[in-house]
PDB file of C-alpha atoms in Angstrom:
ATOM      1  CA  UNK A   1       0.743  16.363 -11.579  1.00 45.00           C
ATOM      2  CA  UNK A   2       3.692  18.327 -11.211  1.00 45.00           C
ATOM      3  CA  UNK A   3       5.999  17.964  -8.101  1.00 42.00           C
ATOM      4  CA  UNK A   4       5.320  21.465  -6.918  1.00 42.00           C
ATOM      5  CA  UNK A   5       1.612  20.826  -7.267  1.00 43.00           C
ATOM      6  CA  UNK A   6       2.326  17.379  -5.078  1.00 40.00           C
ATOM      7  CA  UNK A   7       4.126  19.188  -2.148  1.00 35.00           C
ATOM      8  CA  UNK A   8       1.901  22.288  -2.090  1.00 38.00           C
ATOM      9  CA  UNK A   9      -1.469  19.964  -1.783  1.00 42.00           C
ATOM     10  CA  UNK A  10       0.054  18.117   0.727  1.00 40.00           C
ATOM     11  CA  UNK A  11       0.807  21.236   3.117  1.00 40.00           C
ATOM     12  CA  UNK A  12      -0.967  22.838   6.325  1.00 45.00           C
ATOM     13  CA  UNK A  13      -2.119  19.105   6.823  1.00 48.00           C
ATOM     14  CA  UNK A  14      -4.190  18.738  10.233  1.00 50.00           C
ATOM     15  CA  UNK A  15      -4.528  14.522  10.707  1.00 48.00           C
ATOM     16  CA  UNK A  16      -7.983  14.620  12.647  1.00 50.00           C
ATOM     17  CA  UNK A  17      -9.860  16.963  10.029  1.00 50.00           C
ATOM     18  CA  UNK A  18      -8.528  14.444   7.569  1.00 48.00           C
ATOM     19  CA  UNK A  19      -9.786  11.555   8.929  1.00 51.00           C
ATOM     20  CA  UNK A  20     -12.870  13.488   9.496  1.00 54.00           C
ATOM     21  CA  UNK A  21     -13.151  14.329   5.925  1.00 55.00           C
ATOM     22  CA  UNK A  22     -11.984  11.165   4.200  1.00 52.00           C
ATOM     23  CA  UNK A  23     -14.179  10.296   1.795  1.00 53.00           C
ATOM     24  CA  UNK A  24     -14.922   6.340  -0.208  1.00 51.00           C
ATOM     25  CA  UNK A  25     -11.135   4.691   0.112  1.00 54.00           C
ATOM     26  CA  UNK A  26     -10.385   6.812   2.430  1.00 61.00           C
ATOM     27  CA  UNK A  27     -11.673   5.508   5.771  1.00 66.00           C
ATOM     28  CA  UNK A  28     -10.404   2.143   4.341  1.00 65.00           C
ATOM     29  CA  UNK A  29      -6.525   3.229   3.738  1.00 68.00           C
ATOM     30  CA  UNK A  30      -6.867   4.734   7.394  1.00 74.00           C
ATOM     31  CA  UNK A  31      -8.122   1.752   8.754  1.00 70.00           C
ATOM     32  CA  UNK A  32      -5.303  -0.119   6.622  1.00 67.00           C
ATOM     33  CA  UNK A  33      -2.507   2.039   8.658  1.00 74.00           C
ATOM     34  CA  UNK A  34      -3.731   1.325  11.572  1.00 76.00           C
ATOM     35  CA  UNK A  35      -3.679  -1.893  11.122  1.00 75.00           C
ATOM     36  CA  UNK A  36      -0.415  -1.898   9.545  1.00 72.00           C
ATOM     37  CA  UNK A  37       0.987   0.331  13.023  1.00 73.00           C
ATOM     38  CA  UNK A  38      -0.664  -2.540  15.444  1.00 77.00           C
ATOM     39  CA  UNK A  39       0.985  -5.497  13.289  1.00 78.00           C
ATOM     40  CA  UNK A  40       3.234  -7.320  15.774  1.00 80.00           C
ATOM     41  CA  UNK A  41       6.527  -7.408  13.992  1.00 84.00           C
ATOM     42  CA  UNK A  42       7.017 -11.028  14.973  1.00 87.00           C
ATOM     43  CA  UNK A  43       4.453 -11.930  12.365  1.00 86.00           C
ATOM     44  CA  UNK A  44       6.049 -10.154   9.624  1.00 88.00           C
ATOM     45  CA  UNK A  45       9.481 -11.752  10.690  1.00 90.00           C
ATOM     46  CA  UNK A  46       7.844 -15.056  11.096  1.00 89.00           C
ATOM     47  CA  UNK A  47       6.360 -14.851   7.158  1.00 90.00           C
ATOM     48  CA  UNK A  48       9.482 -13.764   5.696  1.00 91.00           C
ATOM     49  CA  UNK A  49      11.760 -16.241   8.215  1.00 92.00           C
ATOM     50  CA  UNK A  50       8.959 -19.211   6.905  1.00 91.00           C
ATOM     51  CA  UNK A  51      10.076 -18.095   3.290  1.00 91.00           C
ATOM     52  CA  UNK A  52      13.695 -18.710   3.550  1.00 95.00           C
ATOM     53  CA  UNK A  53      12.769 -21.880   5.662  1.00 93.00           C
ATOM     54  CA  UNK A  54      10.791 -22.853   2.595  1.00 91.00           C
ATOM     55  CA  UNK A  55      13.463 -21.922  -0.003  1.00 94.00           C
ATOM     56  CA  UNK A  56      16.386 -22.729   2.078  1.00 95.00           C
ATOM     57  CA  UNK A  57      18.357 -21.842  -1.416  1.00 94.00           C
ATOM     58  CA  UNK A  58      16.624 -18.407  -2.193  1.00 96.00           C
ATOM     59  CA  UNK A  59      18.550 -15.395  -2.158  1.00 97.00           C
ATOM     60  CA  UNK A  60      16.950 -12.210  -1.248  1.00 97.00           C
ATOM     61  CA  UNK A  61      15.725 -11.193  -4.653  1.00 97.00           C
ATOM     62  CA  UNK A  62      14.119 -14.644  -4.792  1.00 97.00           C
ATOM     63  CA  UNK A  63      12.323 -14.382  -1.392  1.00 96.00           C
ATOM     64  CA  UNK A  64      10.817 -11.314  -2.412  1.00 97.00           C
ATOM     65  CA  UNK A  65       9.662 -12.822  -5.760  1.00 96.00           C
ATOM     66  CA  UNK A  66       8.135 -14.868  -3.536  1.00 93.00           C
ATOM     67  CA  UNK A  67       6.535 -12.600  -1.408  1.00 93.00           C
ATOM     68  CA  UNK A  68       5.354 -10.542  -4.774  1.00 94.00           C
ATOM     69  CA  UNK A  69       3.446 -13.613  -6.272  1.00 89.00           C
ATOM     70  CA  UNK A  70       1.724 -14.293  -2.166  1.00 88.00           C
ATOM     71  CA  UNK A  71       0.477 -10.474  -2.293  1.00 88.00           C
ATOM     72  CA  UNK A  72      -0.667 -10.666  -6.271  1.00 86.00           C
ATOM     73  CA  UNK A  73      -2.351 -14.274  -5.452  1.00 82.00           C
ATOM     74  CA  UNK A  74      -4.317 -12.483  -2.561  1.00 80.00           C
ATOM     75  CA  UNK A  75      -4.773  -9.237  -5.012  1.00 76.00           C
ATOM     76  CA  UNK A  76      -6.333 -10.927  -7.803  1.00 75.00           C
ATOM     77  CA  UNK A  77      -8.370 -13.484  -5.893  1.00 70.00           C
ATOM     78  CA  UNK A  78      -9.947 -10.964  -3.800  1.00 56.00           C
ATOM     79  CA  UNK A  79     -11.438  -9.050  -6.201  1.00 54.00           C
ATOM     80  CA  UNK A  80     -13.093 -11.747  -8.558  1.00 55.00           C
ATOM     81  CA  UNK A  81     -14.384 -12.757  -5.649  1.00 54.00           C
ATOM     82  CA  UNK A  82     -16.358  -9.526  -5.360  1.00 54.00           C
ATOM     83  CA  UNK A  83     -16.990  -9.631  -8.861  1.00 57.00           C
ATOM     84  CA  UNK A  84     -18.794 -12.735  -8.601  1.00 52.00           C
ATOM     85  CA  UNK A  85     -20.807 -11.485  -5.700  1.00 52.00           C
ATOM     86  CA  UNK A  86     -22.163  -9.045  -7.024  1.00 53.00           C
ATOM     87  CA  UNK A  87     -23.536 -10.746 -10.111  1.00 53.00           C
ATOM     88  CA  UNK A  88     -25.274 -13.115  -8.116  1.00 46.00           C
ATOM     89  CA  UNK A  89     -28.708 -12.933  -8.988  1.00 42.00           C
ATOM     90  CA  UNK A  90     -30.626 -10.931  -6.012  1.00 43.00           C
ATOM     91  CA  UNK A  91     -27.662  -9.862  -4.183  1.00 41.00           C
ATOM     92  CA  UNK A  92     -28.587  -6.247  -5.792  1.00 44.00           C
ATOM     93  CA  UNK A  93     -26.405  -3.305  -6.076  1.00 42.00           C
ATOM     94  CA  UNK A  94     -25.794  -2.050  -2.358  1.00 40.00           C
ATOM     95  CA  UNK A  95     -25.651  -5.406  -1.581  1.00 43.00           C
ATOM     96  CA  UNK A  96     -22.563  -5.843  -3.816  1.00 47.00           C
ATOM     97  CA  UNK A  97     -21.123  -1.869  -3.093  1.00 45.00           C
ATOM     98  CA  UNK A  98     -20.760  -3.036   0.853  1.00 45.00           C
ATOM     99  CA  UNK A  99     -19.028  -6.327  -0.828  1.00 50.00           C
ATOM    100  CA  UNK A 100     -16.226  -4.037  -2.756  1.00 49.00           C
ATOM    101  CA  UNK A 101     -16.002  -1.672   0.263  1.00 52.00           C
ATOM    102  CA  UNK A 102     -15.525  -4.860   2.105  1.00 55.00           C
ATOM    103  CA  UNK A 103     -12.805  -6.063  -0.223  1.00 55.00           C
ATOM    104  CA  UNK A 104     -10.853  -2.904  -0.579  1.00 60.00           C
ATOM    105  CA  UNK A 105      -9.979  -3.286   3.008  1.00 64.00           C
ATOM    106  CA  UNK A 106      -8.629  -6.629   2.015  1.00 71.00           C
ATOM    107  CA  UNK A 107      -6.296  -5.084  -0.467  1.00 76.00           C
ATOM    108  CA  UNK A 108      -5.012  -2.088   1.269  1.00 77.00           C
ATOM    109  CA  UNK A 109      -4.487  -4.671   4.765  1.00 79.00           C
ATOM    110  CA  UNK A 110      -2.652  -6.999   2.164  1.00 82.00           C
ATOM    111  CA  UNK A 111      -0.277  -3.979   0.736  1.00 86.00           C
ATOM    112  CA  UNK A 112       0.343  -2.357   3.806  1.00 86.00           C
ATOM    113  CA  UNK A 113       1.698  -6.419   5.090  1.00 87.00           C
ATOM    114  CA  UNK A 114       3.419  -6.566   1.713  1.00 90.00           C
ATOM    115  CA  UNK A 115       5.315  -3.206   2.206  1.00 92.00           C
ATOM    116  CA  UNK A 116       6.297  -4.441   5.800  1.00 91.00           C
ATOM    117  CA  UNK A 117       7.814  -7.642   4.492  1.00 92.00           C
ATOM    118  CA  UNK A 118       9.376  -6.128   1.340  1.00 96.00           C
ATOM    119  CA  UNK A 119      10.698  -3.379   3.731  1.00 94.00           C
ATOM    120  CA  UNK A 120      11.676  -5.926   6.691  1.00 94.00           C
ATOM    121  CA  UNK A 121      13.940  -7.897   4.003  1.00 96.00           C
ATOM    122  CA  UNK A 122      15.699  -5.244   3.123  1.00 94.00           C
ATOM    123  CA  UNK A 123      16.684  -4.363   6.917  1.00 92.00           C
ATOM    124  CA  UNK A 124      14.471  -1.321   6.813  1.00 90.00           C
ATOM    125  CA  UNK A 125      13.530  -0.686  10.571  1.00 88.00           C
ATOM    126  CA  UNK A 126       9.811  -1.311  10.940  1.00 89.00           C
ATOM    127  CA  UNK A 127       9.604  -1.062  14.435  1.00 86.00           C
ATOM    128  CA  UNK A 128       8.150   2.407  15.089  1.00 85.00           C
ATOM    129  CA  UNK A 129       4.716   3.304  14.073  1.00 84.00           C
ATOM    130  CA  UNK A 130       4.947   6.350  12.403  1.00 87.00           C
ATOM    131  CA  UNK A 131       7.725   4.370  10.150  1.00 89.00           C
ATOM    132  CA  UNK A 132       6.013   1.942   9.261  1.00 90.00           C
ATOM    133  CA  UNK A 133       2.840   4.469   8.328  1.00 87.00           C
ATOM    134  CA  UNK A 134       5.539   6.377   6.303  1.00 89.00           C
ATOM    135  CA  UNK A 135       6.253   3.355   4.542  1.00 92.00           C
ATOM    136  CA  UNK A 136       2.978   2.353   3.599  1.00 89.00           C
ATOM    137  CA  UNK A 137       2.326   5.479   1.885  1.00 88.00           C
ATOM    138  CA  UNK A 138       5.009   5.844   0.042  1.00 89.00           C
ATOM    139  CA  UNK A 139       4.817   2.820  -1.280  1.00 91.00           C
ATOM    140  CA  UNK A 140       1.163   3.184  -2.342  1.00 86.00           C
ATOM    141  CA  UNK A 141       1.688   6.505  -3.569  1.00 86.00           C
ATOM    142  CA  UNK A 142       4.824   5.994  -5.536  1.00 84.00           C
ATOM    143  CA  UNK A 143       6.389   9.043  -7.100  1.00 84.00           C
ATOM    144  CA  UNK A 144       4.152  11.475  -5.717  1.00 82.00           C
ATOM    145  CA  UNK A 145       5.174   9.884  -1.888  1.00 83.00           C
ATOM    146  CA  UNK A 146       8.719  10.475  -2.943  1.00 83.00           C
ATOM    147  CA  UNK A 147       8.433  13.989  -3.903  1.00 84.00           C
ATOM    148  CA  UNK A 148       6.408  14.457  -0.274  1.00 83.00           C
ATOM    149  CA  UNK A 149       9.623  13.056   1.268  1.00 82.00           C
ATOM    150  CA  UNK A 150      12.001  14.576  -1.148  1.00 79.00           C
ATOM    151  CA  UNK A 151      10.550  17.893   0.412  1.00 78.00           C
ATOM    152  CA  UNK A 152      10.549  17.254   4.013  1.00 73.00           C
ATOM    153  CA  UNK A 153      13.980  15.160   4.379  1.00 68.00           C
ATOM    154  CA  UNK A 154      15.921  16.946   0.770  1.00 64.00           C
ATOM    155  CA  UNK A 155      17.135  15.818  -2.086  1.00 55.00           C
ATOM    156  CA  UNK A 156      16.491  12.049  -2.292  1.00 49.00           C
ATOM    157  CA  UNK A 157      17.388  11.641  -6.044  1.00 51.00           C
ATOM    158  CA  UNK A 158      20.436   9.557  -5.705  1.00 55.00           C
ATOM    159  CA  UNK A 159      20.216   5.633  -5.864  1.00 48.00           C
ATOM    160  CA  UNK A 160      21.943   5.519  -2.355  1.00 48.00           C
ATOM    161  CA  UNK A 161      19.061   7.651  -1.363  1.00 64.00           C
ATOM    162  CA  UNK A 162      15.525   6.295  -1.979  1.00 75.00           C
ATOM    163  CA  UNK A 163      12.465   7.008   0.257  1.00 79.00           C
ATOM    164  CA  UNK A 164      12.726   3.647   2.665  1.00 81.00           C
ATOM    165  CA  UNK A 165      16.543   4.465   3.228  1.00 79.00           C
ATOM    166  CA  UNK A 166      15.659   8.612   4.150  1.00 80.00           C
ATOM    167  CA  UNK A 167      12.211   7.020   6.451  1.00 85.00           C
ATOM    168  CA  UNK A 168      14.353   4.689   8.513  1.00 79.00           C
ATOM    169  CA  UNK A 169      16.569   7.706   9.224  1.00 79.00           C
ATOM    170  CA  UNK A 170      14.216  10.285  10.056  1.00 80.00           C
ATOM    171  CA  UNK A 171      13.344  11.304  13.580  1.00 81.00           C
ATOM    172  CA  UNK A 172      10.026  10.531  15.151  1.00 78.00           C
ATOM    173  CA  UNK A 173       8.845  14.324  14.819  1.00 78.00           C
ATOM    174  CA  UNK A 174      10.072  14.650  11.194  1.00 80.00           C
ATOM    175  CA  UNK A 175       7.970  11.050  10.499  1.00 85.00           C
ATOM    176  CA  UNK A 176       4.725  12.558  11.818  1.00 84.00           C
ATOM    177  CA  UNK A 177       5.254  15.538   9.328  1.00 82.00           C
ATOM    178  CA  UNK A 178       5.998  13.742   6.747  1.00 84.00           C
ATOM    179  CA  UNK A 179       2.952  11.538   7.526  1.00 84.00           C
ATOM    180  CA  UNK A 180       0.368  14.301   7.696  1.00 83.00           C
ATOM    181  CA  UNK A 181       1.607  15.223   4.704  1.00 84.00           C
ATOM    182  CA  UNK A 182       1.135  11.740   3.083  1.00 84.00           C
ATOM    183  CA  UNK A 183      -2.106  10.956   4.032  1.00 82.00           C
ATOM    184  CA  UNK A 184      -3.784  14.418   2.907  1.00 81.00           C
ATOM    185  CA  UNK A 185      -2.379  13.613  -0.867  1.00 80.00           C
ATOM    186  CA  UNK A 186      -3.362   9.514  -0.407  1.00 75.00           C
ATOM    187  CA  UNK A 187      -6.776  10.164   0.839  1.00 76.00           C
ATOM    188  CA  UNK A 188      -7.732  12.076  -2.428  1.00 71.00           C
ATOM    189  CA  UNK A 189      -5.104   9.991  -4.354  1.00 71.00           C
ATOM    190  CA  UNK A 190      -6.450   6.587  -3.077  1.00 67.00           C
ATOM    191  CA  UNK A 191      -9.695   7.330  -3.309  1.00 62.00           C
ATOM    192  CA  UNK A 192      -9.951   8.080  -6.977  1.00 64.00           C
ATOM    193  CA  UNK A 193      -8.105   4.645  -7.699  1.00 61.00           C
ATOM    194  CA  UNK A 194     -10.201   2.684  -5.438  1.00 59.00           C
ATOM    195  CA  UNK A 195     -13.326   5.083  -7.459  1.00 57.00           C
ATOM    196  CA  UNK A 196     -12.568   3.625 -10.802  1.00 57.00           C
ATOM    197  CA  UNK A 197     -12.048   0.176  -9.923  1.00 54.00           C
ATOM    198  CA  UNK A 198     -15.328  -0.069  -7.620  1.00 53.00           C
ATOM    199  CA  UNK A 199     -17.293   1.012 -10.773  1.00 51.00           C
ATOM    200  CA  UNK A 200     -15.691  -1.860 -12.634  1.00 51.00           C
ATOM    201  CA  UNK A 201     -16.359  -4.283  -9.895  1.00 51.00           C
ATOM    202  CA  UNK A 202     -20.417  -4.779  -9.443  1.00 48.00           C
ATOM    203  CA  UNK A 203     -20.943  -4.668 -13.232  1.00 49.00           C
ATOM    204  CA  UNK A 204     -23.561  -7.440 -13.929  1.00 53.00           C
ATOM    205  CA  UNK A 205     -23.469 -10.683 -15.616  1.00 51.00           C
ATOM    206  CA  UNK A 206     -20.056 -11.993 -14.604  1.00 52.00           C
ATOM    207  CA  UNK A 207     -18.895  -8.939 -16.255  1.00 54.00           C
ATOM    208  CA  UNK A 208     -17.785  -7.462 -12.476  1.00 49.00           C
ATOM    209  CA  UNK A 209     -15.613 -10.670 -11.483  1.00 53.00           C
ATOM    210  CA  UNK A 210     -13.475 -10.216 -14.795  1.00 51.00           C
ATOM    211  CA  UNK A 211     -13.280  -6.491 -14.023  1.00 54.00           C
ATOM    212  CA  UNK A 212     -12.675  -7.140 -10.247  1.00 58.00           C
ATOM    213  CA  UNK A 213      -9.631  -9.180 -11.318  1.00 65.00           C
ATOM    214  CA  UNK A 214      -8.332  -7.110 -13.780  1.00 71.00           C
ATOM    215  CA  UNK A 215      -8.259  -3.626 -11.446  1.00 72.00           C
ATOM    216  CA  UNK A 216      -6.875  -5.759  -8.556  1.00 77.00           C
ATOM    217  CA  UNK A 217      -4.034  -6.563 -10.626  1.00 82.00           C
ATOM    218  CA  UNK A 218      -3.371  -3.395 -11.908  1.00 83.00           C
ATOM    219  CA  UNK A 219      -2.941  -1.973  -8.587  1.00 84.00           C
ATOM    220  CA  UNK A 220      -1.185  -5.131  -7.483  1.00 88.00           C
ATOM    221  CA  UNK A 221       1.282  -4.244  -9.892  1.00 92.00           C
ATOM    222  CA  UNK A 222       1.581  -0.973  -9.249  1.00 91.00           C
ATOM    223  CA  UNK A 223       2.229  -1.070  -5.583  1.00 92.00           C
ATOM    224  CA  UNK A 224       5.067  -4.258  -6.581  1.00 95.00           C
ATOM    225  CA  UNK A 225       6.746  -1.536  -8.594  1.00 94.00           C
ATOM    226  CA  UNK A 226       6.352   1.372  -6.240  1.00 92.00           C
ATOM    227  CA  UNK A 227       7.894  -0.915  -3.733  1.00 94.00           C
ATOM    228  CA  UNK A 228      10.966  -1.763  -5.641  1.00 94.00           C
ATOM    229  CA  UNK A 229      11.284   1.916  -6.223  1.00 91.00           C
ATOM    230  CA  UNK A 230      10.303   3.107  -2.835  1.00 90.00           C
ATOM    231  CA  UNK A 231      12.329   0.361  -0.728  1.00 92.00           C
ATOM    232  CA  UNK A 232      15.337   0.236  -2.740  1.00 90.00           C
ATOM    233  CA  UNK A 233      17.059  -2.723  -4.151  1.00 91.00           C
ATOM    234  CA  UNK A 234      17.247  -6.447  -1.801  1.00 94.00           C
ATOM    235  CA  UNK A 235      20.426  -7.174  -0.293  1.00 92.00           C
ATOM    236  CA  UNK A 236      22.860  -9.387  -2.382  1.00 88.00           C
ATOM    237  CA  UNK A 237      23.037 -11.918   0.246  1.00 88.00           C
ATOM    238  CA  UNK A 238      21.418 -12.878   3.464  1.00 84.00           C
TER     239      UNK A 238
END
């Protein structure tokens, strides 16, 4: 999709009518923000601080190495567990849907916490809701959340300038636009991903739990690499 295309779906957004209309993945991503918004902050410092406690030797890049493999781990185990689930004999296909609805709360509660300590390493603020909201979807949407920003905050293109840099800048008024304008591309965007994996997922015969692993990590891996994108590089040194 081209970036025009990008910027002019994500226009003339109205945040209750989307909520309203958010279709499968969609209530879940909301409900994900929301949590991500209510997070105490202490918590996020407290997992990252227990890292370095941990690791007293880790440098920055190595702490978040860290927290990559905690948020993969959590991924990948999450979604065979589904898979399993919903192969067991007489749990019976809505039985196992509810299970992968269930579980794609897991994941999007576990990337929007992953995107908070990535973003809290790097000395991104995270203390305002509408940041951290920002962050989140920028993260899960990757390039298309970048053009979004590009288009609200200008020309982002330079290394100095990536999206969590321009978000920790922006004004609380410029954040909420920028956030209706996120979610109304990540609802349809999220929801399509979270689509094709479900389908995967309560496949019988074990068949699901291979599948449920598989499309966790794929997405697990994708949101890692919009992060490092989205967030910039870690600091050299603590």
């Amino acid at each position: 999709m081209s970036e025009s295309k990008i910027i002019t779906d994500a226009l003339g957004s109205d945040p209750m009518t989307l909520e309203e209309n958010a279709g499968f993945g969609g209530k879940y991503l909301i409900a994900a923000l929301d949590k991500a918004v209510d997070m105490q902050t202490s918590v996020i410092e407290g997992y990252v601080n227990w890292l370095r406690k941990q690791n007293p030797k880790a440098n920055p890049a190595e702490i978040q190495v860290l927290i990559d493999k905690h948020f993969m781990r959590l991924a990948t185990g999450s979604g065979a567990g589904v898979g399993v689930a919903a192969a067991v004999p007489g749990i019976g296909f809505v039985t196992g849907a509810l299970a992968v609805g269930a579980e794609s709360l897991v994941f999007l509660d576990a990337a929007a916490f992953y995107t908070m300590a990535s973003a809290h390493l790097r000395g991104i603020d995270i203390n305002h809701s509408e940041r951290r909201r920002a962050l989140v979807l920028v993260v899960l949407l990757g390039a298309s959340g970048t053009a979004i920003v590009d288009a609200t905050v200008g020309d982002i293109s330079k290394p100095s300038k990536v999206p969590g840099i321009a978000i920790s800048r922006l004004r609380v008024g410029n954040l909420v636009e920028v956030n209706s304008r996120l979610l109304k591309f990540g609802l349809n965007r999220i929801g399509k991903q979270f689509r094709k994996a479900w389908i995967g997922k309560i496949l019988p015969l074990g068949i699901g739990a291979v599948m449920g692993t598989l499309a966790n990590r794929k997405m697990a891996k994708k949101t890692i690499g919009n992060a490092y994108d989205s967030l910039g590089p870690v600091p050299s040194s603590f």
